[in-house]
Amino acid sequence: MLVNLRDICAIAEQNNMAIGQFNAPTLEAMRAVVDAAEATGYPVMIGHAEVHEDVAPLDVVGPAMVALAERASVPVCVHLDHCEHLSYMRRALELGFTGAMYDGSMEPYEVNVENSARAAAMCHDFDCGLECELGSMGSREGGATAQGGTAEEAGAIYTNPDQARAFVEATGLDALACSFGTVHGIYKGEPHLSFDVLTQIRERVKVPLVMHGGSGVSDEDYHKAIDAGIRKVNYFTYGDKFAGEAASSAVDAARVAGDVVYWSKLSSVAYERLLEDFTQVIKVFANGADPVA
Ligand code: 13P
C-alpha cells in the first residue's frame, strides 16, 4: 500500500528500526525493491533521484513506481530524492509521490531555510512528507558517478546540532538528512561515523533522522546509527555495483561458452542480484524488529 513519508517513519520510530530508501532508476531495481520488501514483510521506500532524470525520466518511471507501491502488500513510500528544483518537485507531487527531499545543502543557510519552507508548504498541500538536508555530505548524490572516498576528501560539513533544531523549527520539514561521516558513492576504506554528532542532533530534534551515503556501511554501524535515531537509510551505489558485476560475469560466461549475449537475460541477472542484496539489507535495517506484514 502507498503510504507517506511521515507514516512510514512513524513505523520505524515505533520499532526502533530504519526504512531503506532504495533509488531505483531501472525496472529491475524498482521490482527488486518492492519484491524484497514483500518477501521480508518490512516497509520500504522506492526512490527516484533528480540526478537520474537522464536514465529514468520522471514522467515515465513515476507512474510505474506509484502503481507498484499501491499494489504492494507492505507499506511503500514513493520518494523523490535530492531534488534541487521546486518545479521538478511539483511534477513528482502531481504524479502521486508521497515523500520528497529538497536538497539545499550547498546553498547558504538562509537560502536553504527559505527554499525548504517553500517545499514543505507545497508538499503538505499534497499530503506528502518532506525531508531536507542540513550540513553537507560534500560530494553530491551523483548516481553512478558519485565521487565516494572519505568524508574528509569529499569536503563534508557535519550537521551542527544547534542549527539543526533551528532549521527544523523554521522550515516545518518532516525528516532531517544529517551529515555525520557517510558519503555518496564508493568508500575508500571503512567509513568513520560520528555517533556523537548524531546523538547530539537526536537530543535536539524530534523529527526522524536520515542517513545518506548509506550503502557500503558495516552492519554494526547501521545498528549503532539506528539505535542513535536514524529512521531512514538511503541506499544506492553498492547495490547498483553488485548488479553491474553480476551482469558483467554473465557476459563473460556467455562469451566463453560462445553464446549470444541477450539483454533480457542480463536484465534478469541484475534483478536477481538486486533482490538478494536488498533483501539482506532490509533485514539489517529492521534491527531485530518483527516484520509488519
Ligand atoms: P550511496 O551512494 O551510499 O548508495 O548513497 C545513496 C544516497 O544517499 C542517495 O540519496
PDB file of C-alpha atoms and ligand atoms in Angstrom:
ATOM      1  CA  MET A   1       0.000   0.000   0.000  1.00  0.00           C
ATOM      2  CA  LEU A   2       1.124   3.515  -0.761  1.00  0.00           C
ATOM      3  CA  VAL A   3       1.945   5.492   2.414  1.00  0.00           C
ATOM      4  CA  ASN A   4       3.572   8.837   3.030  1.00  0.00           C
ATOM      5  CA  LEU A   5       6.973   9.679   4.479  1.00  0.00           C
ATOM      6  CA  ARG A   6       5.601  10.667   7.886  1.00  0.00           C
ATOM      7  CA  ASP A   7       3.631   7.442   8.327  1.00  0.00           C
ATOM      8  CA  ILE A   8       6.450   5.145   7.207  1.00  0.00           C
ATOM      9  CA  CYS A   9       8.935   6.901   9.509  1.00  0.00           C
ATOM     10  CA  ALA A  10       6.430   6.549  12.368  1.00  0.00           C
ATOM     11  CA  ILE A  11       6.521   2.759  11.856  1.00  0.00           C
ATOM     12  CA  ALA A  12      10.322   2.925  12.031  1.00  0.00           C
ATOM     13  CA  GLU A  13      10.192   5.014  15.201  1.00  0.00           C
ATOM     14  CA  GLN A  14       7.764   2.647  16.950  1.00  0.00           C
ATOM     15  CA  ASN A  15      10.021  -0.331  16.141  1.00  0.00           C
ATOM     16  CA  ASN A  16      13.489   1.248  16.594  1.00  0.00           C
ATOM     17  CA  MET A  17      14.328   0.326  13.031  1.00  0.00           C
ATOM     18  CA  ALA A  18      15.175   2.157   9.790  1.00  0.00           C
ATOM     19  CA  ILE A  19      13.367   2.098   6.463  1.00  0.00           C
ATOM     20  CA  GLY A  20      15.554   1.520   3.416  1.00  0.00           C
ATOM     21  CA  GLN A  21      15.118   4.064   0.645  1.00  0.00           C
ATOM     22  CA  PHE A  22      16.451   2.413  -2.488  1.00  0.00           C
ATOM     23  CA  ASN A  23      16.990   4.588  -5.520  1.00  0.00           C
ATOM     24  CA  ALA A  24      15.625   2.619  -8.453  1.00  0.00           C
ATOM     25  CA  PRO A  25      16.438   4.124 -11.856  1.00  0.00           C
ATOM     26  CA  THR A  26      15.744   0.845 -13.690  1.00  0.00           C
ATOM     27  CA  LEU A  27      12.786  -1.525 -13.877  1.00  0.00           C
ATOM     28  CA  GLU A  28      14.977  -4.283 -12.391  1.00  0.00           C
ATOM     29  CA  ALA A  29      15.688  -2.151  -9.324  1.00  0.00           C
ATOM     30  CA  MET A  30      12.072  -0.991  -8.954  1.00  0.00           C
ATOM     31  CA  ARG A  31      10.779  -4.558  -8.946  1.00  0.00           C
ATOM     32  CA  ALA A  32      13.567  -5.755  -6.663  1.00  0.00           C
ATOM     33  CA  VAL A  33      12.801  -3.068  -4.046  1.00  0.00           C
ATOM     34  CA  VAL A  34       9.137  -3.979  -3.734  1.00  0.00           C
ATOM     35  CA  ASP A  35       9.700  -7.744  -4.075  1.00  0.00           C
ATOM     36  CA  ALA A  36      12.378  -7.659  -1.348  1.00  0.00           C
ATOM     37  CA  ALA A  37      10.044  -5.733   0.966  1.00  0.00           C
ATOM     38  CA  GLU A  38       7.197  -8.171   0.360  1.00  0.00           C
ATOM     39  CA  ALA A  39       9.477 -11.182   0.844  1.00  0.00           C
ATOM     40  CA  THR A  40      10.709  -9.869   4.202  1.00  0.00           C
ATOM     41  CA  GLY A  41       7.475  -8.222   5.392  1.00  0.00           C
ATOM     42  CA  TYR A  42       9.103  -4.838   6.123  1.00  0.00           C
ATOM     43  CA  PRO A  43       8.079  -1.385   4.791  1.00  0.00           C
ATOM     44  CA  VAL A  44      10.280   0.194   2.152  1.00  0.00           C
ATOM     45  CA  MET A  45      10.819   3.401   0.186  1.00  0.00           C
ATOM     46  CA  ILE A  46      11.305   3.401  -3.552  1.00  0.00           C
ATOM     47  CA  GLY A  47      13.333   6.408  -4.614  1.00  0.00           C
ATOM     48  CA  HIS A  48      13.822   8.484  -7.725  1.00  0.00           C
ATOM     49  CA  ALA A  49      16.731  10.960  -7.615  1.00  0.00           C
ATOM     50  CA  GLU A  50      16.517  14.088  -9.776  1.00  0.00           C
ATOM     51  CA  VAL A  51      20.058  13.302 -10.974  1.00  0.00           C
ATOM     52  CA  HIS A  52      18.717  10.120 -12.600  1.00  0.00           C
ATOM     53  CA  GLU A  53      16.394  12.052 -14.918  1.00  0.00           C
ATOM     54  CA  ASP A  54      18.601  11.133 -17.907  1.00  0.00           C
ATOM     55  CA  VAL A  55      18.362   7.349 -17.335  1.00  0.00           C
ATOM     56  CA  ALA A  56      14.850   7.341 -15.856  1.00  0.00           C
ATOM     57  CA  PRO A  57      12.621  10.281 -16.838  1.00  0.00           C
ATOM     58  CA  LEU A  58      10.233  11.167 -14.015  1.00  0.00           C
ATOM     59  CA  ASP A  59       7.170  11.107 -16.283  1.00  0.00           C
ATOM     60  CA  VAL A  60       7.986   7.509 -17.286  1.00  0.00           C
ATOM     61  CA  VAL A  61       9.123   5.945 -14.008  1.00  0.00           C
ATOM     62  CA  GLY A  62       6.940   7.927 -11.588  1.00  0.00           C
ATOM     63  CA  PRO A  63       3.605   6.301 -12.551  1.00  0.00           C
ATOM     64  CA  ALA A  64       5.252   2.837 -12.533  1.00  0.00           C
ATOM     65  CA  MET A  65       6.639   3.422  -9.026  1.00  0.00           C
ATOM     66  CA  VAL A  66       3.285   4.602  -7.698  1.00  0.00           C
ATOM     67  CA  ALA A  67       1.492   1.609  -9.279  1.00  0.00           C
ATOM     68  CA  LEU A  68       3.967  -0.865  -7.751  1.00  0.00           C
ATOM     69  CA  ALA A  69       3.579   0.776  -4.330  1.00  0.00           C
ATOM     70  CA  GLU A  70      -0.226   0.798  -4.468  1.00  0.00           C
ATOM     71  CA  ARG A  71      -0.490  -2.920  -5.058  1.00  0.00           C
ATOM     72  CA  ALA A  72       2.258  -3.946  -2.596  1.00  0.00           C
ATOM     73  CA  SER A  73       1.310  -5.990   0.475  1.00  0.00           C
ATOM     74  CA  VAL A  74       3.625  -3.881   2.690  1.00  0.00           C
ATOM     75  CA  PRO A  75       3.721  -0.086   3.269  1.00  0.00           C
ATOM     76  CA  VAL A  76       5.689   1.593   0.456  1.00  0.00           C
ATOM     77  CA  CYS A  77       6.536   5.292   0.172  1.00  0.00           C
ATOM     78  CA  VAL A  78       7.403   6.662  -3.286  1.00  0.00           C
ATOM     79  CA  HIS A  79      10.060   9.273  -2.657  1.00  0.00           C
ATOM     80  CA  LEU A  80      11.788  11.975  -4.704  1.00  0.00           C
ATOM     81  CA  ASP A  81      15.470  12.063  -3.692  1.00  0.00           C
ATOM     82  CA  HIS A  82      17.866  15.060  -3.759  1.00  0.00           C
ATOM     83  CA  CYS A  83      15.570  17.457  -5.569  1.00  0.00           C
ATOM     84  CA  GLU A  84      17.059  20.902  -6.157  1.00  0.00           C
ATOM     85  CA  HIS A  85      14.262  22.438  -8.227  1.00  0.00           C
ATOM     86  CA  LEU A  86      10.829  23.068  -6.759  1.00  0.00           C
ATOM     87  CA  SER A  87       9.236  22.894 -10.228  1.00  0.00           C
ATOM     88  CA  TYR A  88      10.574  19.326 -10.572  1.00  0.00           C
ATOM     89  CA  MET A  89       9.228  18.510  -7.098  1.00  0.00           C
ATOM     90  CA  ARG A  90       5.777  19.764  -8.088  1.00  0.00           C
ATOM     91  CA  ARG A  91       5.772  17.384 -11.070  1.00  0.00           C
ATOM     92  CA  ALA A  92       6.541  14.461  -8.745  1.00  0.00           C
ATOM     93  CA  LEU A  93       3.777  15.507  -6.358  1.00  0.00           C
ATOM     94  CA  GLU A  94       1.295  15.678  -9.221  1.00  0.00           C
ATOM     95  CA  LEU A  95       2.281  12.093 -10.146  1.00  0.00           C
ATOM     96  CA  GLY A  96       1.418  10.927  -6.611  1.00  0.00           C
ATOM     97  CA  PHE A  97       4.811  10.800  -4.838  1.00  0.00           C
ATOM     98  CA  THR A  98       4.281  10.533  -1.083  1.00  0.00           C
ATOM     99  CA  GLY A  99       7.742  11.630   0.042  1.00  0.00           C
ATOM    100  CA  ALA A 100      10.199  14.210  -1.293  1.00  0.00           C
ATOM    101  CA  MET A 101      13.601  15.577  -0.371  1.00  0.00           C
ATOM    102  CA  TYR A 102      14.564  19.161  -1.034  1.00  0.00           C
ATOM    103  CA  ASP A 103      18.368  19.382  -1.024  1.00  0.00           C
ATOM    104  CA  GLY A 104      19.550  22.908  -0.324  1.00  0.00           C
ATOM    105  CA  SER A 105      22.685  21.728   1.472  1.00  0.00           C
ATOM    106  CA  MET A 106      25.010  23.508  -0.978  1.00  0.00           C
ATOM    107  CA  GLU A 107      23.125  26.814  -0.566  1.00  0.00           C
ATOM    108  CA  PRO A 108      23.819  29.421   2.138  1.00  0.00           C
ATOM    109  CA  TYR A 109      21.867  28.592   5.326  1.00  0.00           C
ATOM    110  CA  GLU A 110      19.254  31.342   4.809  1.00  0.00           C
ATOM    111  CA  VAL A 111      18.515  30.204   1.241  1.00  0.00           C
ATOM    112  CA  ASN A 112      18.281  26.575   2.400  1.00  0.00           C
ATOM    113  CA  VAL A 113      15.762  27.618   5.092  1.00  0.00           C
ATOM    114  CA  GLU A 114      13.673  29.688   2.688  1.00  0.00           C
ATOM    115  CA  ASN A 115      13.505  27.051  -0.066  1.00  0.00           C
ATOM    116  CA  SER A 116      12.944  24.205   2.411  1.00  0.00           C
ATOM    117  CA  ALA A 117       9.997  26.093   3.952  1.00  0.00           C
ATOM    118  CA  ARG A 118       8.507  26.658   0.472  1.00  0.00           C
ATOM    119  CA  ALA A 119       8.986  22.958  -0.321  1.00  0.00           C
ATOM    120  CA  ALA A 120       7.297  21.991   2.975  1.00  0.00           C
ATOM    121  CA  ALA A 121       4.235  24.124   2.215  1.00  0.00           C
ATOM    122  CA  MET A 122       3.959  22.648  -1.285  1.00  0.00           C
ATOM    123  CA  CYS A 123       4.431  19.030  -0.124  1.00  0.00           C
ATOM    124  CA  HIS A 124       1.905  19.376   2.676  1.00  0.00           C
ATOM    125  CA  ASP A 125      -0.703  20.618   0.163  1.00  0.00           C
ATOM    126  CA  PHE A 126      -0.315  17.199  -1.494  1.00  0.00           C
ATOM    127  CA  ASP A 127      -0.221  15.231   1.809  1.00  0.00           C
ATOM    128  CA  CYS A 128       3.402  14.393   1.029  1.00  0.00           C
ATOM    129  CA  GLY A 129       6.144  14.321   3.686  1.00  0.00           C
ATOM    130  CA  LEU A 130       9.253  16.461   3.188  1.00  0.00           C
ATOM    131  CA  GLU A 131      12.880  15.655   4.001  1.00  0.00           C
ATOM    132  CA  CYS A 132      15.596  18.340   3.899  1.00  0.00           C
ATOM    133  CA  GLU A 133      19.344  18.303   4.432  1.00  0.00           C
ATOM    134  CA  LEU A 134      21.444  20.403   6.762  1.00  0.00           C
ATOM    135  CA  GLY A 135      25.215  20.218   6.800  1.00  0.00           C
ATOM    136  CA  SER A 136      26.747  18.750   3.694  1.00  0.00           C
ATOM    137  CA  MET A 137      27.884  15.326   2.558  1.00  0.00           C
ATOM    138  CA  GLY A 138      30.450  17.148   0.428  1.00  0.00           C
ATOM    139  CA  SER A 139      30.166  15.270  -2.843  1.00  0.00           C
ATOM    140  CA  ARG A 140      26.656  15.301  -4.285  1.00  0.00           C
ATOM    141  CA  GLU A 141      24.498  12.301  -4.942  1.00  0.00           C
ATOM    142  CA  GLY A 142      25.773  11.634  -8.440  1.00  0.00           C
ATOM    143  CA  GLY A 143      24.116   8.358  -9.306  1.00  0.00           C
ATOM    144  CA  ALA A 144      26.693   6.101 -10.903  1.00  0.00           C
ATOM    145  CA  THR A 145      29.260   8.919 -10.925  1.00  0.00           C
ATOM    146  CA  ALA A 146      29.159   9.734  -7.200  1.00  0.00           C
ATOM    147  CA  GLN A 147      32.647  10.689  -6.066  1.00  0.00           C
ATOM    148  CA  GLY A 148      32.936   8.493  -2.954  1.00  0.00           C
ATOM    149  CA  GLY A 149      36.164   8.358  -0.905  1.00  0.00           C
ATOM    150  CA  THR A 150      36.157   9.565   2.696  1.00  0.00           C
ATOM    151  CA  ALA A 151      34.074  12.304   4.333  1.00  0.00           C
ATOM    152  CA  GLU A 152      37.223  14.480   4.595  1.00  0.00           C
ATOM    153  CA  GLU A 153      38.080  14.008   0.923  1.00  0.00           C
ATOM    154  CA  ALA A 154      34.511  14.778  -0.080  1.00  0.00           C
ATOM    155  CA  GLY A 155      34.665  18.015   1.950  1.00  0.00           C
ATOM    156  CA  ALA A 156      31.760  17.013   4.186  1.00  0.00           C
ATOM    157  CA  ILE A 157      30.481  19.535   6.730  1.00  0.00           C
ATOM    158  CA  TYR A 158      28.911  17.724   9.672  1.00  0.00           C
ATOM    159  CA  THR A 159      25.451  18.885  10.705  1.00  0.00           C
ATOM    160  CA  ASN A 160      25.558  21.414  13.552  1.00  0.00           C
ATOM    161  CA  PRO A 161      23.174  20.072  16.252  1.00  0.00           C
ATOM    162  CA  ASP A 162      22.036  23.506  17.494  1.00  0.00           C
ATOM    163  CA  GLN A 163      21.484  24.749  13.950  1.00  0.00           C
ATOM    164  CA  ALA A 164      19.525  21.543  13.236  1.00  0.00           C
ATOM    165  CA  ARG A 165      16.972  22.447  15.927  1.00  0.00           C
ATOM    166  CA  ALA A 166      16.525  25.951  14.476  1.00  0.00           C
ATOM    167  CA  PHE A 167      16.346  24.566  10.917  1.00  0.00           C
ATOM    168  CA  VAL A 168      13.573  22.104  11.762  1.00  0.00           C
ATOM    169  CA  GLU A 169      11.540  24.789  13.538  1.00  0.00           C
ATOM    170  CA  ALA A 170      11.991  27.340  10.734  1.00  0.00           C
ATOM    171  CA  THR A 171      11.093  25.022   7.855  1.00  0.00           C
ATOM    172  CA  GLY A 172       8.322  22.672   9.049  1.00  0.00           C
ATOM    173  CA  LEU A 173      10.084  19.678   7.483  1.00  0.00           C
ATOM    174  CA  ASP A 174       9.158  16.080   8.381  1.00  0.00           C
ATOM    175  CA  ALA A 175      12.559  14.330   8.278  1.00  0.00           C
ATOM    176  CA  LEU A 176      16.120  15.624   8.529  1.00  0.00           C
ATOM    177  CA  ALA A 177      19.073  14.337   6.496  1.00  0.00           C
ATOM    178  CA  CYS A 178      22.234  14.690   8.596  1.00  0.00           C
ATOM    179  CA  SER A 179      25.897  14.660   7.708  1.00  0.00           C
ATOM    180  CA  PHE A 180      27.928  12.674  10.258  1.00  0.00           C
ATOM    181  CA  GLY A 181      30.584  10.830   8.265  1.00  0.00           C
ATOM    182  CA  THR A 182      28.883   8.980   5.421  1.00  0.00           C
ATOM    183  CA  VAL A 183      29.414   9.928   1.755  1.00  0.00           C
ATOM    184  CA  HIS A 184      27.696   9.099  -1.510  1.00  0.00           C
ATOM    185  CA  GLY A 185      29.454   6.607  -3.765  1.00  0.00           C
ATOM    186  CA  ILE A 186      32.171   4.015  -3.127  1.00  0.00           C
ATOM    187  CA  TYR A 187      34.024   4.302   0.197  1.00  0.00           C
ATOM    188  CA  LYS A 188      37.776   4.372   0.311  1.00  0.00           C
ATOM    189  CA  GLY A 189      38.392   2.177   3.365  1.00  0.00           C
ATOM    190  CA  GLU A 190      35.988   1.902   6.298  1.00  0.00           C
ATOM    191  CA  PRO A 191      33.715   4.917   6.811  1.00  0.00           C
ATOM    192  CA  HIS A 192      34.169   6.613  10.218  1.00  0.00           C
ATOM    193  CA  LEU A 193      30.799   7.766  11.523  1.00  0.00           C
ATOM    194  CA  SER A 194      30.423  10.318  14.302  1.00  0.00           C
ATOM    195  CA  PHE A 195      27.781   8.838  16.593  1.00  0.00           C
ATOM    196  CA  ASP A 196      28.444  11.716  18.968  1.00  0.00           C
ATOM    197  CA  VAL A 197      27.203  14.241  16.366  1.00  0.00           C
ATOM    198  CA  LEU A 198      24.193  12.042  15.656  1.00  0.00           C
ATOM    199  CA  THR A 199      23.327  11.701  19.345  1.00  0.00           C
ATOM    200  CA  GLN A 200      23.578  15.462  19.859  1.00  0.00           C
ATOM    201  CA  ILE A 201      21.216  16.080  16.918  1.00  0.00           C
ATOM    202  CA  ARG A 202      18.795  13.485  18.263  1.00  0.00           C
ATOM    203  CA  GLU A 203      18.704  15.230  21.646  1.00  0.00           C
ATOM    204  CA  ARG A 204      17.627  18.484  19.988  1.00  0.00           C
ATOM    205  CA  VAL A 205      15.450  17.344  17.086  1.00  0.00           C
ATOM    206  CA  LYS A 206      12.263  15.284  17.321  1.00  0.00           C
ATOM    207  CA  VAL A 207      11.690  14.553  13.595  1.00  0.00           C
ATOM    208  CA  PRO A 208      13.089  11.298  12.102  1.00  0.00           C
ATOM    209  CA  LEU A 209      16.763  11.451  11.074  1.00  0.00           C
ATOM    210  CA  VAL A 210      18.055  10.213   7.711  1.00  0.00           C
ATOM    211  CA  MET A 211      21.397   8.672   6.725  1.00  0.00           C
ATOM    212  CA  HIS A 212      22.511   9.416   3.169  1.00  0.00           C
ATOM    213  CA  GLY A 213      25.510   7.672   1.635  1.00  0.00           C
ATOM    214  CA  GLY A 214      24.007   4.592   3.269  1.00  0.00           C
ATOM    215  CA  SER A 215      25.387   1.798   1.104  1.00  0.00           C
ATOM    216  CA  GLY A 216      28.806   0.362   1.951  1.00  0.00           C
ATOM    217  CA  VAL A 217      28.374   0.791   5.731  1.00  0.00           C
ATOM    218  CA  SER A 218      29.002  -2.167   8.090  1.00  0.00           C
ATOM    219  CA  ASP A 219      26.047  -3.915   9.739  1.00  0.00           C
ATOM    220  CA  GLU A 220      27.450  -2.881  13.133  1.00  0.00           C
ATOM    221  CA  ASP A 221      27.467   0.807  12.147  1.00  0.00           C
ATOM    222  CA  TYR A 222      23.942   0.564  10.699  1.00  0.00           C
ATOM    223  CA  HIS A 223      22.725  -0.808  14.022  1.00  0.00           C
ATOM    224  CA  LYS A 224      24.575   1.835  16.048  1.00  0.00           C
ATOM    225  CA  ALA A 225      23.154   4.580  13.823  1.00  0.00           C
ATOM    226  CA  ILE A 226      19.621   3.197  14.143  1.00  0.00           C
ATOM    227  CA  ASP A 227      19.966   2.966  17.919  1.00  0.00           C
ATOM    228  CA  ALA A 228      21.123   6.620  17.853  1.00  0.00           C
ATOM    229  CA  GLY A 229      17.974   7.682  15.960  1.00  0.00           C
ATOM    230  CA  ILE A 230      18.396   7.030  12.208  1.00  0.00           C
ATOM    231  CA  ARG A 231      14.971   6.082  10.787  1.00  0.00           C
ATOM    232  CA  LYS A 232      15.665   6.104   7.036  1.00  0.00           C
ATOM    233  CA  VAL A 233      18.758   4.883   5.179  1.00  0.00           C
ATOM    234  CA  ASN A 234      19.389   5.964   1.587  1.00  0.00           C
ATOM    235  CA  TYR A 235      20.931   3.106  -0.364  1.00  0.00           C
ATOM    236  CA  PHE A 236      22.023   3.013  -3.995  1.00  0.00           C
ATOM    237  CA  THR A 237      25.671   2.706  -5.083  1.00  0.00           C
ATOM    238  CA  TYR A 238      26.672  -0.703  -3.740  1.00  0.00           C
ATOM    239  CA  GLY A 239      23.513  -2.466  -4.939  1.00  0.00           C
ATOM    240  CA  ASP A 240      23.981  -0.907  -8.385  1.00  0.00           C
ATOM    241  CA  LYS A 241      27.613  -2.065  -8.376  1.00  0.00           C
ATOM    242  CA  PHE A 242      26.702  -5.642  -7.357  1.00  0.00           C
ATOM    243  CA  ALA A 243      24.121  -5.824 -10.164  1.00  0.00           C
ATOM    244  CA  GLY A 244      26.675  -4.461 -12.641  1.00  0.00           C
ATOM    245  CA  GLU A 245      29.223  -7.066 -11.550  1.00  0.00           C
ATOM    246  CA  ALA A 246      26.670  -9.887 -11.855  1.00  0.00           C
ATOM    247  CA  ALA A 247      25.725  -8.768 -15.378  1.00  0.00           C
ATOM    248  CA  SER A 248      29.398  -8.438 -16.306  1.00  0.00           C
ATOM    249  CA  SER A 249      30.123 -12.013 -15.113  1.00  0.00           C
ATOM    250  CA  ALA A 250      27.159 -13.259 -17.146  1.00  0.00           C
ATOM    251  CA  VAL A 251      28.590 -11.555 -20.240  1.00  0.00           C
ATOM    252  CA  ASP A 252      31.991 -13.176 -19.614  1.00  0.00           C
ATOM    253  CA  ALA A 253      30.391 -16.608 -19.168  1.00  0.00           C
ATOM    254  CA  ALA A 254      28.370 -16.249 -22.368  1.00  0.00           C
ATOM    255  CA  ARG A 255      31.478 -15.243 -24.308  1.00  0.00           C
ATOM    256  CA  VAL A 256      33.450 -18.237 -23.003  1.00  0.00           C
ATOM    257  CA  ALA A 257      30.556 -20.541 -23.989  1.00  0.00           C
ATOM    258  CA  GLY A 258      30.302 -18.878 -27.405  1.00  0.00           C
ATOM    259  CA  ASP A 259      26.681 -17.849 -26.673  1.00  0.00           C
ATOM    260  CA  VAL A 260      24.858 -14.756 -27.870  1.00  0.00           C
ATOM    261  CA  VAL A 261      24.551 -12.110 -25.124  1.00  0.00           C
ATOM    262  CA  TYR A 262      20.868 -11.194 -24.791  1.00  0.00           C
ATOM    263  CA  TRP A 263      19.922  -8.024 -22.952  1.00  0.00           C
ATOM    264  CA  SER A 264      16.786  -9.555 -21.454  1.00  0.00           C
ATOM    265  CA  LYS A 265      18.935 -12.295 -19.846  1.00  0.00           C
ATOM    266  CA  LEU A 266      21.227  -9.652 -18.322  1.00  0.00           C
ATOM    267  CA  SER A 267      18.182  -7.812 -17.019  1.00  0.00           C
ATOM    268  CA  SER A 268      17.104 -10.963 -15.141  1.00  0.00           C
ATOM    269  CA  VAL A 269      20.607 -11.466 -13.744  1.00  0.00           C
ATOM    270  CA  ALA A 270      20.665  -7.869 -12.475  1.00  0.00           C
ATOM    271  CA  TYR A 271      17.176  -8.215 -10.945  1.00  0.00           C
ATOM    272  CA  GLU A 272      18.129 -11.394  -9.058  1.00  0.00           C
ATOM    273  CA  ARG A 273      21.302  -9.805  -7.665  1.00  0.00           C
ATOM    274  CA  LEU A 274      19.457  -6.644  -6.588  1.00  0.00           C
ATOM    275  CA  LEU A 275      16.728  -8.727  -4.975  1.00  0.00           C
ATOM    276  CA  GLU A 276      19.329 -10.679  -2.998  1.00  0.00           C
ATOM    277  CA  ASP A 277      21.130  -7.533  -1.857  1.00  0.00           C
ATOM    278  CA  PHE A 278      18.017  -5.509  -0.969  1.00  0.00           C
ATOM    279  CA  THR A 279      16.511  -8.469   0.914  1.00  0.00           C
ATOM    280  CA  GLN A 280      19.655  -8.763   3.011  1.00  0.00           C
ATOM    281  CA  VAL A 281      19.970  -5.059   3.875  1.00  0.00           C
ATOM    282  CA  ILE A 282      16.248  -4.609   4.596  1.00  0.00           C
ATOM    283  CA  LYS A 283      16.662  -7.303   7.272  1.00  0.00           C
ATOM    284  CA  VAL A 284      19.705  -5.484   8.689  1.00  0.00           C
ATOM    285  CA  PHE A 285      17.794  -2.172   8.789  1.00  0.00           C
ATOM    286  CA  ALA A 286      14.976  -3.932  10.697  1.00  0.00           C
ATOM    287  CA  ASN A 287      17.420  -4.020  13.638  1.00  0.00           C
ATOM    288  CA  GLY A 288      15.692  -7.035  15.195  1.00  0.00           C
ATOM    289  CA  ALA A 289      12.110  -5.711  14.840  1.00  0.00           C
ATOM    290  CA  ASP A 290       9.368  -8.133  13.775  1.00  0.00           C
ATOM    291  CA  PRO A 291       8.025  -7.853  10.209  1.00  0.00           C
ATOM    292  CA  VAL A 292       4.941  -5.627   9.927  1.00  0.00           C
ATOM    293  CA  ALA A 293       3.183  -7.709   7.242  1.00  0.00           C
TER     294      ALA A 293
HETATM  295  P1  13P B   1      25.078   5.620  -1.582  1.00  0.00           P
HETATM  296  O1  13P B   1      25.845   6.275  -2.671  1.00  0.00           O
HETATM  297  O2  13P B   1      25.939   5.315  -0.379  1.00  0.00           O
HETATM  298  O3  13P B   1      24.357   4.410  -2.027  1.00  0.00           O
HETATM  299  O4  13P B   1      24.004   6.672  -1.050  1.00  0.00           O
HETATM  300  C1  13P B   1      22.846   6.898  -1.787  1.00  0.00           C
HETATM  301  C2  13P B   1      22.131   8.102  -1.301  1.00  0.00           C
HETATM  302  O5  13P B   1      22.401   8.637  -0.247  1.00  0.00           O
HETATM  303  C3  13P B   1      21.064   8.618  -2.169  1.00  0.00           C
HETATM  304  O6  13P B   1      20.462   9.732  -1.634  1.00  0.00           O
END
